[in-house]
Amino acid sequence: MRVGLIVDSACDLPYEFSRKHDLFVLPVTAVIDGQTYVDEHEPVRTQEFYQSGLLQKGHHAETRAFSPRQIHDLFMEKIVTQFDVAICETVTRSRSLIFQNATEAMNSVMAHYHEARKVAGRDGTFSMRVVDSRQIFAGQGLLAAHTLRLIGQKLPKNVLRNEIESFTNSIYTCVIPRDLHYIRERARKRGDKSVSALVAFLGRTLNITPVIFGLGAEGQPAAKTRSFDTAVEKVMNYAAARVQAGLLTPYVSLSCGLTWIEIEDLPGLNRLRDACERNGVDLLLSQMGITSSIYIGPGSLCLALAAEPHEFNDFQ
């Protein structure tokens, strides 16, 4: 039984990790200044976007989920003919139509896959599940890495699905936005009122950089700092201490909307690397994808790990 894992391009993971494990990336359409781009999480294209400045504020940028028809066609061509069981993990349904559209596509695929498998020479039935990760960015990447670990254990498909859906409730995410005003403007265009005008104003005028912390995508301010570097150091200290205390899966996922030179200069990064190495944990360090960067703003940072219930300040 060959099991395939599908993620969407809001999922931040190192490119080499995704390629090694044969992850299929469901693209998202990015529309920037009226021009349409397909974000397939390809590193060269991502780097070109960072260098071009198209992701900076001042450019009108938005993301659009692939339609159910587009997703159906991709599933029929790339998934049905290659796998016997497929799991599609999407960015949280509260922030995107990807889950809804992928579910509609899955239902259509399940009614029409037989001929495609016959032509491809694959015997037996095909099954599929679309899972709302309830995560964003690095959190979605962490869930994908853990799912691959579970797939390697060759669990029965129903056990696998239950393990995935249970595990997502233990993923803690830290987000450091570089520009609260940017986030508020992007959120306003989506109809999301979670970032108030007052918070954005304070962040811009007083140079306050918050650390947003919580389970999955439902975070709250856990710290307010006077600089991005101070906020980063707090997050790195938290992650290193939490790694030392123990995790529920041996991964820490970290994505950054920065150039690689800037990423390597992040304060506390080497401390986190050392903690991971000492404790047998893989640090999944990646450059934030186009979709993620449009959503939260270039220059931002997202870190995720899975652990027993705790608070951010427990590990400062």
XYZ file of C-alpha atoms in Angstrom:
316
model
C 0.000 0.000 0.000
C 1.576 3.277 -1.128
C 0.549 6.293 0.975
C 0.964 9.810 -0.374
C 0.957 13.099 1.535
C -0.337 16.299 -0.023
C 0.163 19.769 1.456
C -0.664 23.188 0.045
C 1.813 25.972 -0.623
C 0.991 27.694 2.675
C 2.957 24.837 4.278
C 6.518 25.902 5.034
C 9.162 23.155 4.945
C 12.728 22.957 3.643
C 12.665 22.201 -0.075
C 15.121 19.308 0.220
C 13.011 17.733 2.978
C 9.868 17.946 0.819
C 11.664 16.487 -2.191
C 13.267 13.675 -0.198
C 9.879 12.556 1.116
C 8.045 13.002 -2.201
C 5.569 15.541 -0.839
C 3.013 16.743 -3.361
C 2.403 20.487 -3.077
C -1.056 21.725 -3.994
C -0.389 25.149 -5.544
C -1.974 28.434 -4.535
C -2.458 31.331 -6.939
C -0.771 34.602 -5.980
C -2.066 37.820 -7.562
C 0.373 40.727 -7.257
C -0.378 44.079 -8.899
C -2.826 42.327 -11.201
C -0.307 39.717 -12.359
C -1.038 36.065 -11.611
C 1.628 33.654 -10.355
C 1.314 30.011 -9.314
C 3.060 29.327 -6.014
C 4.395 25.778 -6.106
C 6.919 26.381 -3.313
C 9.836 26.234 -5.737
C 12.884 27.784 -3.996
C 14.349 29.631 -6.988
C 11.036 31.339 -7.750
C 10.585 32.184 -4.056
C 14.040 33.772 -3.901
C 13.273 35.793 -7.040
C 10.164 37.200 -5.360
C 12.109 38.271 -2.288
C 14.768 39.956 -4.412
C 12.215 41.695 -6.647
C 10.497 43.449 -3.739
C 7.071 42.391 -5.026
C 6.142 41.028 -1.596
C 6.735 44.360 0.152
C 3.834 46.605 1.125
C 2.988 49.089 -1.593
C 2.187 46.209 -3.909
C -1.357 44.874 -4.011
C -0.999 41.176 -3.229
C -3.508 38.451 -2.449
C -3.748 34.679 -2.614
C -6.486 32.563 -4.136
C -7.155 28.874 -3.603
C -7.254 26.624 -6.639
C -10.839 25.846 -7.666
C -12.407 22.437 -6.952
C -12.114 21.647 -10.680
C -8.410 22.505 -10.772
C -7.740 20.438 -7.656
C -9.793 17.527 -9.024
C -7.699 17.469 -12.197
C -4.433 17.524 -10.227
C -5.593 14.712 -7.954
C -6.685 12.571 -10.886
C -3.423 13.092 -12.772
C -0.846 13.082 -9.972
C -2.353 11.281 -6.971
C -4.856 8.621 -8.048
C -2.357 7.111 -10.495
C 0.558 7.042 -8.034
C -0.859 6.180 -4.590
C -3.325 3.799 -2.987
C -4.071 6.071 -0.021
C -3.722 9.852 -0.021
C -3.844 12.355 2.829
C -4.273 16.017 1.983
C -3.433 18.420 4.835
C -4.571 21.990 4.229
C -3.922 25.311 5.907
C -6.572 26.014 8.569
C -10.043 26.279 7.054
C -10.700 29.454 9.073
C -8.206 31.371 6.902
C -8.625 29.861 3.431
C -10.972 28.102 1.005
C -8.393 25.396 0.272
C -9.930 22.862 2.679
C -13.413 23.402 1.274
C -12.287 23.212 -2.354
C -10.042 20.188 -1.761
C -12.889 18.356 -0.006
C -15.216 19.027 -2.936
C -12.523 17.826 -5.338
C -11.930 14.688 -3.235
C -15.617 13.761 -3.359
C -15.560 14.058 -7.137
C -12.353 12.045 -7.410
C -13.726 9.216 -5.278
C -16.646 8.868 -7.682
C -14.523 8.829 -10.845
C -11.052 7.439 -10.063
C -11.525 3.852 -11.277
C -10.817 4.387 -14.970
C -7.752 6.552 -14.298
C -6.224 3.822 -12.121
C -7.025 1.163 -14.679
C -5.288 3.116 -17.449
C -2.265 3.690 -15.157
C -2.073 -0.044 -14.417
C -2.703 0.304 -10.682
C -4.715 -2.476 -9.085
C -7.074 -2.173 -6.144
C -9.124 0.625 -4.691
C -8.093 4.169 -3.834
C -8.948 6.099 -0.681
C -8.376 9.697 0.293
C -8.834 12.031 3.244
C -8.685 15.832 3.414
C -7.574 17.051 6.839
C -7.935 20.573 8.208
C -4.505 21.030 9.801
C -5.790 23.936 11.937
C -2.263 25.284 11.415
C -0.468 27.959 9.444
C 2.965 28.030 7.809
C 5.602 26.395 10.063
C 2.844 24.709 12.082
C 1.503 23.059 8.959
C 5.067 22.016 8.117
C 5.486 20.426 11.537
C 2.274 18.422 11.095
C 3.456 17.229 7.679
C 6.820 16.088 9.085
C 5.091 14.187 11.888
C 2.632 12.656 9.411
C 5.514 11.346 7.319
C 6.945 9.793 10.485
C 3.598 8.058 11.128
C 3.369 6.875 7.519
C 6.784 5.284 7.974
C 5.326 3.228 10.827
C 2.879 1.654 8.337
C -0.178 2.263 10.510
C -3.606 1.172 9.260
C -5.199 4.072 7.404
C -7.942 4.740 9.974
C -5.411 4.706 12.821
C -3.177 7.029 10.801
C -6.017 9.490 10.218
C -6.977 9.519 13.898
C -3.361 10.024 14.994
C -2.992 12.999 12.648
C -6.213 14.679 13.729
C -5.355 14.182 17.404
C -1.755 15.377 17.077
C -2.673 18.737 15.562
C -4.137 19.735 18.946
C -0.631 19.674 20.465
C 1.142 22.029 18.035
C 2.213 25.366 19.499
C 3.080 28.223 17.164
C 5.029 31.451 17.677
C 4.621 34.207 15.087
C 6.638 37.416 14.979
C 5.099 39.849 12.477
C 7.512 42.429 11.099
C 4.796 44.985 10.394
C 1.447 44.929 12.199
C 0.055 47.575 9.862
C 0.784 45.286 6.893
C -1.050 42.410 8.579
C -4.038 44.573 9.432
C -4.366 45.823 5.862
C -4.119 42.314 4.414
C -6.596 41.023 7.014
C -9.021 43.872 6.297
C -9.107 42.961 2.614
C -9.954 39.363 3.590
C -12.646 40.515 6.029
C -10.546 39.299 8.985
C -10.805 41.727 11.916
C -8.424 39.912 14.247
C -5.780 42.663 14.070
C -7.260 45.927 15.269
C -6.359 49.361 13.939
C -5.153 50.382 17.401
C -2.710 47.464 17.658
C -1.374 48.212 14.181
C -0.999 51.904 15.047
C 0.874 51.153 18.266
C 3.168 48.710 16.543
C 4.058 51.239 13.851
C 4.451 54.358 15.996
C 6.048 52.848 19.100
C 8.090 50.190 17.321
C 6.419 47.415 19.296
C 7.057 43.925 17.957
C 4.770 41.316 19.542
C 5.259 37.583 19.878
C 1.985 35.854 18.996
C 1.771 32.461 20.705
C -0.811 29.722 20.997
C -2.157 26.415 19.782
C -2.248 26.292 16.013
C -3.554 29.382 14.287
C -5.327 30.721 17.370
C -2.582 32.781 18.960
C -2.556 35.726 21.362
C 0.187 38.243 22.223
C 2.542 36.571 24.703
C 5.247 39.236 24.742
C 5.722 42.800 23.511
C 9.214 43.928 22.639
C 10.842 47.098 21.335
C 12.612 45.428 18.420
C 12.352 42.517 16.045
C 15.690 41.109 17.207
C 14.545 41.100 20.844
C 11.373 39.263 19.878
C 13.379 36.716 17.875
C 15.711 36.076 20.782
C 12.744 35.454 23.086
C 11.313 32.911 20.636
C 14.665 31.174 20.197
C 15.111 30.994 23.987
C 11.606 29.567 24.346
C 12.175 26.931 21.659
C 15.594 25.874 22.976
C 14.227 25.502 26.520
C 11.147 23.629 25.299
C 13.346 21.255 23.272
C 15.389 20.576 26.395
C 12.196 19.854 28.375
C 10.932 17.404 25.754
C 8.764 17.375 22.628
C 6.027 15.093 21.313
C 7.752 14.710 17.946
C 11.454 15.217 17.178
C 11.031 18.281 14.990
C 11.049 22.051 15.341
C 9.758 23.900 12.291
C 11.014 27.444 11.649
C 10.172 29.552 8.587
C 11.427 33.073 7.986
C 10.398 35.715 5.452
C 14.033 36.789 5.050
C 17.011 36.211 2.791
C 19.251 33.318 3.801
C 21.976 35.741 4.879
C 19.510 37.450 7.214
C 18.247 34.107 8.512
C 21.753 32.983 9.463
C 22.227 36.233 11.424
C 19.084 35.749 13.557
C 19.931 36.130 17.262
C 19.680 32.848 19.146
C 19.456 30.633 16.051
C 22.693 28.802 16.807
C 21.568 28.282 20.406
C 18.421 26.601 19.108
C 20.467 24.530 16.656
C 22.699 23.328 19.488
C 19.695 22.420 21.681
C 18.143 20.437 18.822
C 21.373 18.584 18.097
C 21.885 17.669 21.766
C 18.360 16.301 22.055
C 18.029 14.428 18.757
C 15.603 16.952 17.243
C 15.595 17.987 13.572
C 15.379 21.739 12.999
C 13.326 22.189 9.825
C 14.546 25.635 8.784
C 13.027 27.156 5.664
C 12.516 30.397 3.847
C 8.871 31.446 4.138
C 7.000 30.722 0.926
C 5.280 33.261 -1.311
C 1.825 32.382 0.043
C 2.936 32.686 3.673
C 4.805 35.928 3.043
C 1.813 37.547 1.365
C -0.373 36.548 4.297
C 1.806 37.698 7.186
C 4.287 40.016 5.514
C 7.910 39.690 4.411
C 10.425 39.816 7.219
C 8.192 37.861 9.581
C 8.986 34.629 11.423
C 6.982 31.544 12.361
C 8.106 28.710 14.666
C 6.208 25.568 15.619
C 6.755 22.597 17.910
C 4.580 19.971 19.582
C 4.581 19.557 23.347
C 2.510 18.994 26.444
C 0.328 21.955 27.568
C 2.395 24.974 28.576
C 2.670 28.746 28.333
C 5.256 30.787 26.460
C 6.550 32.427 29.635
C 7.155 29.025 31.266
C 10.263 28.782 29.087
C 11.864 32.212 29.295
